[in-house]
Amino acid sequence: MPHIPFPDDLVALQREQIRTYRALALQPALHTAALRRELIRLSCLISAHPYWEQRGWSTAGRVELRRTAEKGLAGAMQETGLGARSA
């Protein structure tokens, strides 16, 4: 099955969800309600995106979306030097 590229706005939502998950992982147990609410909001936006109506929702599609978004995040982090590790 040929891959149809994801719309930029859908990839941006997934990237924001990944960033929010990472921020939540770094937070202490307190004061996480706002981040959890943001994750729910982003999940709803991703799930209700018109792309899924056209292509059909699938677990494989969601995995591919996440991989696409992760690649973009890794590239952005390398470009800004945030992904560099000190030796």
mmCIF file of N, CA, C and O in Angstrom:
data_model
loop_
_atom_site.group_PDB
_atom_site.id
_atom_site.type_symbol
_atom_site.label_atom_id
_atom_site.label_comp_id
_atom_site.label_asym_id
_atom_site.label_seq_id
_atom_site.Cartn_x
_atom_site.Cartn_y
_atom_site.Cartn_z
ATOM 1 N N MET A 1 0.844 -1.180 0.000
ATOM 2 C CA MET A 1 0.000 0.000 0.000
ATOM 3 C C MET A 1 0.887 1.238 0.000
ATOM 4 O O MET A 1 1.722 1.412 0.880
ATOM 5 N N PRO A 2 0.747 2.108 -0.993
ATOM 6 C CA PRO A 2 1.595 3.297 -1.050
ATOM 7 C C PRO A 2 1.261 4.265 0.080
ATOM 8 O O PRO A 2 0.106 4.406 0.475
ATOM 9 N N HIS A 3 2.300 4.894 0.596
ATOM 10 C CA HIS A 3 2.110 5.845 1.692
ATOM 11 C C HIS A 3 1.674 7.194 1.143
ATOM 12 O O HIS A 3 2.280 7.725 0.222
ATOM 13 N N ILE A 4 0.612 7.731 1.691
ATOM 14 C CA ILE A 4 0.150 9.077 1.374
ATOM 15 C C ILE A 4 0.710 9.989 2.461
ATOM 16 O O ILE A 4 0.518 9.715 3.645
ATOM 17 N N PRO A 5 1.428 11.034 2.097
ATOM 18 C CA PRO A 5 2.020 11.901 3.124
ATOM 19 C C PRO A 5 0.950 12.485 4.056
ATOM 20 O O PRO A 5 -0.164 12.776 3.637
ATOM 21 N N PHE A 6 1.330 12.628 5.303
ATOM 22 C CA PHE A 6 0.431 13.229 6.282
ATOM 23 C C PHE A 6 0.410 14.738 6.094
ATOM 24 O O PHE A 6 1.434 15.334 5.769
ATOM 25 N N PRO A 7 -0.735 15.372 6.330
ATOM 26 C CA PRO A 7 -0.800 16.832 6.245
ATOM 27 C C PRO A 7 0.099 17.456 7.318
ATOM 28 O O PRO A 7 0.268 16.909 8.415
ATOM 29 N N ASP A 8 0.666 18.599 6.993
ATOM 30 C CA ASP A 8 1.579 19.280 7.909
ATOM 31 C C ASP A 8 0.936 19.585 9.261
ATOM 32 O O ASP A 8 1.590 19.456 10.297
ATOM 33 N N ASP A 9 -0.342 19.971 9.246
ATOM 34 C CA ASP A 9 -0.979 20.313 10.520
ATOM 35 C C ASP A 9 -1.168 19.083 11.405
ATOM 36 O O ASP A 9 -1.053 19.169 12.627
ATOM 37 N N LEU A 10 -1.392 17.922 10.804
ATOM 38 C CA LEU A 10 -1.531 16.695 11.578
ATOM 39 C C LEU A 10 -0.185 16.286 12.183
ATOM 40 O O LEU A 10 -0.105 15.908 13.352
ATOM 41 N N VAL A 11 0.878 16.408 11.408
ATOM 42 C CA VAL A 11 2.219 16.098 11.919
ATOM 43 C C VAL A 11 2.582 17.077 13.033
ATOM 44 O O VAL A 11 3.150 16.681 14.062
ATOM 45 N N ALA A 12 2.219 18.340 12.878
ATOM 46 C CA ALA A 12 2.502 19.338 13.913
ATOM 47 C C ALA A 12 1.765 18.999 15.214
ATOM 48 O O ALA A 12 2.331 19.147 16.309
ATOM 49 N N LEU A 13 0.526 18.552 15.110
ATOM 50 C CA LEU A 13 -0.214 18.139 16.309
ATOM 51 C C LEU A 13 0.469 16.959 16.993
ATOM 52 O O LEU A 13 0.603 16.931 18.218
ATOM 53 N N GLN A 14 0.910 15.983 16.192
ATOM 54 C CA GLN A 14 1.575 14.819 16.774
ATOM 55 C C GLN A 14 2.891 15.226 17.434
ATOM 56 O O GLN A 14 3.224 14.740 18.508
ATOM 57 N N ARG A 15 3.636 16.132 16.811
ATOM 58 C CA ARG A 15 4.890 16.609 17.415
ATOM 59 C C ARG A 15 4.625 17.312 18.743
ATOM 60 O O ARG A 15 5.360 17.125 19.708
ATOM 61 N N GLU A 16 3.579 18.106 18.774
ATOM 62 C CA GLU A 16 3.225 18.792 20.019
ATOM 63 C C GLU A 16 2.827 17.777 21.091
ATOM 64 O O GLU A 16 3.160 17.941 22.271
ATOM 65 N N GLN A 17 2.135 16.713 20.694
ATOM 66 C CA GLN A 17 1.768 15.674 21.663
ATOM 67 C C GLN A 17 3.025 14.980 22.210
ATOM 68 O O GLN A 17 3.131 14.736 23.410
ATOM 69 N N ILE A 18 3.981 14.712 21.355
ATOM 70 C CA ILE A 18 5.234 14.088 21.795
ATOM 71 C C ILE A 18 5.961 15.010 22.768
ATOM 72 O O ILE A 18 6.439 14.572 23.820
ATOM 73 N N ARG A 19 6.043 16.298 22.431
ATOM 74 C CA ARG A 19 6.701 17.272 23.330
ATOM 75 C C ARG A 19 5.990 17.328 24.682
ATOM 76 O O ARG A 19 6.635 17.410 25.726
ATOM 77 N N THR A 20 4.670 17.292 24.660
ATOM 78 C CA THR A 20 3.906 17.362 25.903
ATOM 79 C C THR A 20 4.126 16.114 26.742
ATOM 80 O O THR A 20 4.285 16.202 27.964
ATOM 81 N N TYR A 21 4.154 14.943 26.120
ATOM 82 C CA TYR A 21 4.456 13.704 26.850
ATOM 83 C C TYR A 21 5.831 13.800 27.511
ATOM 84 O O TYR A 21 6.008 13.413 28.659
ATOM 85 N N ARG A 22 6.795 14.317 26.768
ATOM 86 C CA ARG A 22 8.150 14.440 27.319
ATOM 87 C C ARG A 22 8.182 15.417 28.489
ATOM 88 O O ARG A 22 8.859 15.176 29.486
ATOM 89 N N ALA A 23 7.458 16.519 28.359
ATOM 90 C CA ALA A 23 7.404 17.494 29.457
ATOM 91 C C ALA A 23 6.747 16.870 30.687
ATOM 92 O O ALA A 23 7.202 17.086 31.821
ATOM 93 N N LEU A 24 5.714 16.098 30.479
ATOM 94 C CA LEU A 24 5.034 15.432 31.589
ATOM 95 C C LEU A 24 5.968 14.436 32.282
ATOM 96 O O LEU A 24 5.980 14.322 33.505
ATOM 97 N N ALA A 25 6.781 13.754 31.499
ATOM 98 C CA ALA A 25 7.719 12.784 32.072
ATOM 99 C C ALA A 25 8.774 13.468 32.940
ATOM 100 O O ALA A 25 9.291 12.858 33.877
ATOM 101 N N LEU A 26 9.072 14.721 32.653
ATOM 102 C CA LEU A 26 10.086 15.453 33.408
ATOM 103 C C LEU A 26 9.524 16.177 34.628
ATOM 104 O O LEU A 26 10.293 16.651 35.461
ATOM 105 N N GLN A 27 8.201 16.254 34.725
ATOM 106 C CA GLN A 27 7.554 16.977 35.820
ATOM 107 C C GLN A 27 7.510 16.120 37.081
ATOM 108 O O GLN A 27 7.390 14.905 37.002
ATOM 109 N N PRO A 28 7.569 16.762 38.229
ATOM 110 C CA PRO A 28 7.296 16.014 39.450
ATOM 111 C C PRO A 28 5.825 15.590 39.462
ATOM 112 O O PRO A 28 5.036 16.027 38.631
ATOM 113 N N ALA A 29 5.467 14.742 40.387
ATOM 114 C CA ALA A 29 4.103 14.205 40.442
ATOM 115 C C ALA A 29 3.046 15.290 40.620
ATOM 116 O O ALA A 29 1.894 15.105 40.247
ATOM 117 N N LEU A 30 3.419 16.403 41.206
ATOM 118 C CA LEU A 30 2.470 17.496 41.414
ATOM 119 C C LEU A 30 2.446 18.430 40.203
ATOM 120 O O LEU A 30 3.398 18.503 39.435
ATOM 121 N N HIS A 31 1.367 19.136 40.044
ATOM 122 C CA HIS A 31 1.233 20.173 39.015
ATOM 123 C C HIS A 31 1.282 19.612 37.589
ATOM 124 O O HIS A 31 1.864 20.216 36.705
ATOM 125 N N THR A 32 0.692 18.459 37.375
ATOM 126 C CA THR A 32 0.693 17.869 36.039
ATOM 127 C C THR A 32 -0.675 17.922 35.362
ATOM 128 O O THR A 32 -0.807 17.493 34.223
ATOM 129 N N ALA A 33 -1.665 18.458 36.033
ATOM 130 C CA ALA A 33 -3.029 18.465 35.484
ATOM 131 C C ALA A 33 -3.106 19.208 34.150
ATOM 132 O O ALA A 33 -3.766 18.737 33.209
ATOM 133 N N ALA A 34 -2.431 20.328 34.051
ATOM 134 C CA ALA A 34 -2.481 21.107 32.805
ATOM 135 C C ALA A 34 -1.870 20.326 31.645
ATOM 136 O O ALA A 34 -2.405 20.340 30.527
ATOM 137 N N LEU A 35 -0.771 19.628 31.900
ATOM 138 C CA LEU A 35 -0.151 18.832 30.844
ATOM 139 C C LEU A 35 -1.039 17.658 30.449
ATOM 140 O O LEU A 35 -1.167 17.337 29.259
ATOM 141 N N ARG A 36 -1.682 17.031 31.417
ATOM 142 C CA ARG A 36 -2.587 15.924 31.096
ATOM 143 C C ARG A 36 -3.777 16.412 30.286
ATOM 144 O O ARG A 36 -4.210 15.746 29.337
ATOM 145 N N ARG A 37 -4.315 17.576 30.649
ATOM 146 C CA ARG A 37 -5.427 18.149 29.868
ATOM 147 C C ARG A 37 -4.978 18.449 28.441
ATOM 148 O O ARG A 37 -5.721 18.224 27.481
ATOM 149 N N GLU A 38 -3.761 18.953 28.298
ATOM 150 C CA GLU A 38 -3.234 19.250 26.963
ATOM 151 C C GLU A 38 -3.076 17.965 26.145
ATOM 152 O O GLU A 38 -3.386 17.947 24.954
ATOM 153 N N LEU A 39 -2.638 16.890 26.769
ATOM 154 C CA LEU A 39 -2.533 15.607 26.060
ATOM 155 C C LEU A 39 -3.890 15.124 25.579
ATOM 156 O O LEU A 39 -4.012 14.631 24.448
ATOM 157 N N ILE A 40 -4.894 15.263 26.403
ATOM 158 C CA ILE A 40 -6.249 14.864 26.005
ATOM 159 C C ILE A 40 -6.729 15.708 24.837
ATOM 160 O O ILE A 40 -7.276 15.197 23.854
ATOM 161 N N ARG A 41 -6.500 17.009 24.920
ATOM 162 C CA ARG A 41 -6.912 17.921 23.841
ATOM 163 C C ARG A 41 -6.227 17.548 22.530
ATOM 164 O O ARG A 41 -6.869 17.426 21.473
ATOM 165 N N LEU A 42 -4.918 17.328 22.582
ATOM 166 C CA LEU A 42 -4.172 16.985 21.372
ATOM 167 C C LEU A 42 -4.612 15.637 20.814
ATOM 168 O O LEU A 42 -4.751 15.483 19.593
ATOM 169 N N SER A 43 -4.841 14.683 21.672
ATOM 170 C CA SER A 43 -5.302 13.369 21.228
ATOM 171 C C SER A 43 -6.639 13.476 20.503
ATOM 172 O O SER A 43 -6.852 12.834 19.462
ATOM 173 N N CYS A 44 -7.532 14.277 21.037
ATOM 174 C CA CYS A 44 -8.840 14.478 20.391
ATOM 175 C C CYS A 44 -8.682 15.133 19.024
ATOM 176 O O CYS A 44 -9.334 14.723 18.050
ATOM 177 N N LEU A 45 -7.812 16.142 18.939
ATOM 178 C CA LEU A 45 -7.593 16.825 17.664
ATOM 179 C C LEU A 45 -6.982 15.879 16.627
ATOM 180 O O LEU A 45 -7.369 15.901 15.457
ATOM 181 N N ILE A 46 -6.042 15.059 17.064
ATOM 182 C CA ILE A 46 -5.411 14.109 16.150
ATOM 183 C C ILE A 46 -6.436 13.080 15.678
ATOM 184 O O ILE A 46 -6.539 12.788 14.482
ATOM 185 N N SER A 47 -7.198 12.534 16.595
ATOM 186 C CA SER A 47 -8.176 11.497 16.247
ATOM 187 C C SER A 47 -9.292 12.009 15.350
ATOM 188 O O SER A 47 -9.816 11.263 14.518
ATOM 189 N N ALA A 48 -9.671 13.270 15.514
ATOM 190 C CA ALA A 48 -10.776 13.843 14.740
ATOM 191 C C ALA A 48 -10.313 14.550 13.465
ATOM 192 O O ALA A 48 -11.127 15.129 12.749
ATOM 193 N N HIS A 49 -9.027 14.479 13.157
ATOM 194 C CA HIS A 49 -8.505 15.171 11.975
ATOM 195 C C HIS A 49 -9.139 14.599 10.705
ATOM 196 O O HIS A 49 -9.329 13.381 10.580
ATOM 197 N N PRO A 50 -9.474 15.459 9.742
ATOM 198 C CA PRO A 50 -10.106 15.001 8.494
ATOM 199 C C PRO A 50 -9.285 13.974 7.710
ATOM 200 O O PRO A 50 -9.847 13.198 6.936
ATOM 201 N N TYR A 51 -7.985 13.936 7.910
ATOM 202 C CA TYR A 51 -7.145 12.952 7.223
ATOM 203 C C TYR A 51 -7.654 11.535 7.451
ATOM 204 O O TYR A 51 -7.665 10.715 6.527
ATOM 205 N N TRP A 52 -8.066 11.240 8.690
ATOM 206 C CA TRP A 52 -8.517 9.883 9.011
ATOM 207 C C TRP A 52 -9.831 9.545 8.318
ATOM 208 O O TRP A 52 -10.097 8.377 8.042
ATOM 209 N N GLU A 53 -10.650 10.551 8.034
ATOM 210 C CA GLU A 53 -11.892 10.304 7.295
ATOM 211 C C GLU A 53 -11.585 9.906 5.858
ATOM 212 O O GLU A 53 -12.252 9.049 5.285
ATOM 213 N N GLN A 54 -10.581 10.521 5.279
ATOM 214 C CA GLN A 54 -10.216 10.244 3.893
ATOM 215 C C GLN A 54 -9.473 8.917 3.761
ATOM 216 O O GLN A 54 -9.720 8.152 2.847
ATOM 217 N N ARG A 55 -8.542 8.648 4.674
ATOM 218 C CA ARG A 55 -7.677 7.484 4.564
ATOM 219 C C ARG A 55 -8.133 6.308 5.423
ATOM 220 O O ARG A 55 -7.678 5.199 5.245
ATOM 221 N N GLY A 56 -8.992 6.581 6.387
ATOM 222 C CA GLY A 56 -9.408 5.540 7.306
ATOM 223 C C GLY A 56 -8.442 5.446 8.476
ATOM 224 O O GLY A 56 -7.233 5.505 8.301
ATOM 225 N N TRP A 57 -9.000 5.354 9.678
ATOM 226 C CA TRP A 57 -8.179 5.271 10.879
ATOM 227 C C TRP A 57 -7.617 3.871 11.005
ATOM 228 O O TRP A 57 -8.308 2.884 10.757
ATOM 229 N N SER A 58 -6.360 3.761 11.395
ATOM 230 C CA SER A 58 -5.768 2.452 11.656
ATOM 231 C C SER A 58 -4.637 2.626 12.663
ATOM 232 O O SER A 58 -4.031 3.688 12.753
ATOM 233 N N THR A 59 -4.367 1.559 13.392
ATOM 234 C CA THR A 59 -3.244 1.591 14.329
ATOM 235 C C THR A 59 -1.943 1.792 13.564
ATOM 236 O O THR A 59 -1.075 2.562 13.982
ATOM 237 N N ALA A 60 -1.815 1.134 12.432
ATOM 238 C CA ALA A 60 -0.609 1.277 11.619
ATOM 239 C C ALA A 60 -0.440 2.721 11.155
ATOM 240 O O ALA A 60 0.681 3.247 11.128
ATOM 241 N N GLY A 61 -1.534 3.363 10.813
ATOM 242 C CA GLY A 61 -1.472 4.765 10.401
ATOM 243 C C GLY A 61 -1.007 5.667 11.533
ATOM 244 O O GLY A 61 -0.208 6.587 11.331
ATOM 245 N N ARG A 62 -1.506 5.404 12.736
ATOM 246 C CA ARG A 62 -1.086 6.202 13.896
ATOM 247 C C ARG A 62 0.397 5.986 14.208
ATOM 248 O O ARG A 62 1.110 6.920 14.561
ATOM 249 N N VAL A 63 0.858 4.747 14.063
ATOM 250 C CA VAL A 63 2.283 4.459 14.294
ATOM 251 C C VAL A 63 3.128 5.192 13.262
ATOM 252 O O VAL A 63 4.150 5.806 13.596
ATOM 253 N N GLU A 64 2.710 5.150 12.015
ATOM 254 C CA GLU A 64 3.455 5.840 10.961
ATOM 255 C C GLU A 64 3.454 7.346 11.188
ATOM 256 O O GLU A 64 4.464 8.020 10.970
ATOM 257 N N LEU A 65 2.337 7.894 11.654
ATOM 258 C CA LEU A 65 2.273 9.321 11.979
ATOM 259 C C LEU A 65 3.284 9.652 13.080
ATOM 260 O O LEU A 65 4.020 10.630 12.984
ATOM 261 N N ARG A 66 3.320 8.844 14.108
ATOM 262 C CA ARG A 66 4.262 9.079 15.207
ATOM 263 C C ARG A 66 5.708 9.006 14.715
ATOM 264 O O ARG A 66 6.538 9.835 15.074
ATOM 265 N N ARG A 67 6.004 8.022 13.880
ATOM 266 C CA ARG A 67 7.367 7.911 13.337
ATOM 267 C C ARG A 67 7.729 9.122 12.502
ATOM 268 O O ARG A 67 8.849 9.627 12.583
ATOM 269 N N THR A 68 6.796 9.577 11.696
ATOM 270 C CA THR A 68 7.029 10.762 10.870
ATOM 271 C C THR A 68 7.302 11.977 11.751
ATOM 272 O O THR A 68 8.235 12.748 11.499
ATOM 273 N N ALA A 69 6.499 12.140 12.791
ATOM 274 C CA ALA A 69 6.668 13.278 13.698
ATOM 275 C C ALA A 69 7.983 13.181 14.464
ATOM 276 O O ALA A 69 8.673 14.185 14.650
ATOM 277 N N GLU A 70 8.348 11.981 14.899
ATOM 278 C CA GLU A 70 9.606 11.783 15.630
ATOM 279 C C GLU A 70 10.801 12.131 14.754
ATOM 280 O O GLU A 70 11.762 12.736 15.224
ATOM 281 N N LYS A 71 10.753 11.736 13.483
ATOM 282 C CA LYS A 71 11.850 12.070 12.565
ATOM 283 C C LYS A 71 12.016 13.580 12.474
ATOM 284 O O LYS A 71 13.123 14.092 12.490
ATOM 285 N N GLY A 72 10.909 14.291 12.371
ATOM 286 C CA GLY A 72 10.969 15.747 12.292
ATOM 287 C C GLY A 72 11.502 16.365 13.562
ATOM 288 O O GLY A 72 12.256 17.329 13.527
ATOM 289 N N LEU A 73 11.120 15.810 14.708
ATOM 290 C CA LEU A 73 11.626 16.323 15.983
ATOM 291 C C LEU A 73 13.114 16.078 16.109
ATOM 292 O O LEU A 73 13.863 16.954 16.540
ATOM 293 N N ALA A 74 13.570 14.896 15.724
ATOM 294 C CA ALA A 74 14.992 14.581 15.821
ATOM 295 C C ALA A 74 15.798 15.496 14.914
ATOM 296 O O ALA A 74 16.851 16.006 15.308
ATOM 297 N N GLY A 75 15.294 15.743 13.707
ATOM 298 C CA GLY A 75 15.985 16.643 12.787
ATOM 299 C C GLY A 75 16.044 18.063 13.309
ATOM 300 O O GLY A 75 17.069 18.731 13.232
ATOM 301 N N ALA A 76 14.947 18.529 13.893
ATOM 302 C CA ALA A 76 14.912 19.884 14.443
ATOM 303 C C ALA A 76 15.859 20.017 15.624
ATOM 304 O O ALA A 76 16.530 21.038 15.788
ATOM 305 N N MET A 77 15.943 18.986 16.439
ATOM 306 C CA MET A 77 16.828 19.033 17.605
ATOM 307 C C MET A 77 18.288 19.048 17.162
ATOM 308 O O MET A 77 19.103 19.746 17.734
ATOM 309 N N GLN A 78 18.617 18.311 16.106
ATOM 310 C CA GLN A 78 19.987 18.317 15.608
ATOM 311 C C GLN A 78 20.355 19.660 15.001
ATOM 312 O O GLN A 78 21.451 20.158 15.202
ATOM 313 N N GLU A 79 19.414 20.273 14.289
ATOM 314 C CA GLU A 79 19.670 21.565 13.673
ATOM 315 C C GLU A 79 19.907 22.649 14.701
ATOM 316 O O GLU A 79 20.714 23.550 14.503
ATOM 317 N N THR A 80 19.206 22.574 15.827
ATOM 318 C CA THR A 80 19.352 23.597 16.861
ATOM 319 C C THR A 80 20.435 23.264 17.862
ATOM 320 O O THR A 80 20.733 24.069 18.738
ATOM 321 N N GLY A 81 20.998 22.062 17.744
ATOM 322 C CA GLY A 81 22.036 21.652 18.677
ATOM 323 C C GLY A 81 21.489 21.033 19.957
ATOM 324 O O GLY A 81 22.244 20.657 20.837
ATOM 325 N N LEU A 82 20.173 20.915 20.073
ATOM 326 C CA LEU A 82 19.577 20.342 21.272
ATOM 327 C C LEU A 82 19.761 18.834 21.338
ATOM 328 O O LEU A 82 19.730 18.244 22.393
ATOM 329 N N GLY A 83 19.978 18.226 20.190
ATOM 330 C CA GLY A 83 20.144 16.788 20.175
ATOM 331 C C GLY A 83 21.586 16.352 20.367
ATOM 332 O O GLY A 83 21.893 15.186 20.494
ATOM 333 N N ALA A 84 22.505 17.311 20.412
ATOM 334 C CA ALA A 84 23.923 16.976 20.574
ATOM 335 C C ALA A 84 24.190 16.483 21.978
ATOM 336 O O ALA A 84 23.680 17.040 22.949
ATOM 337 N N ARG A 85 24.978 15.461 22.056
ATOM 338 C CA ARG A 85 25.354 14.917 23.369
ATOM 339 C C ARG A 85 26.809 15.242 23.607
ATOM 340 O O ARG A 85 27.641 15.154 22.710
ATOM 341 N N SER A 86 27.115 15.588 24.825
ATOM 342 C CA SER A 86 28.501 15.878 25.151
ATOM 343 C C SER A 86 29.248 14.572 25.388
ATOM 344 O O SER A 86 28.721 13.646 25.960
ATOM 345 N N ALA A 87 30.482 14.528 24.932
ATOM 346 C CA ALA A 87 31.275 13.302 25.067
ATOM 347 C C ALA A 87 32.012 13.253 26.392
ATOM 348 O O ALA A 87 32.283 14.183 27.028
#
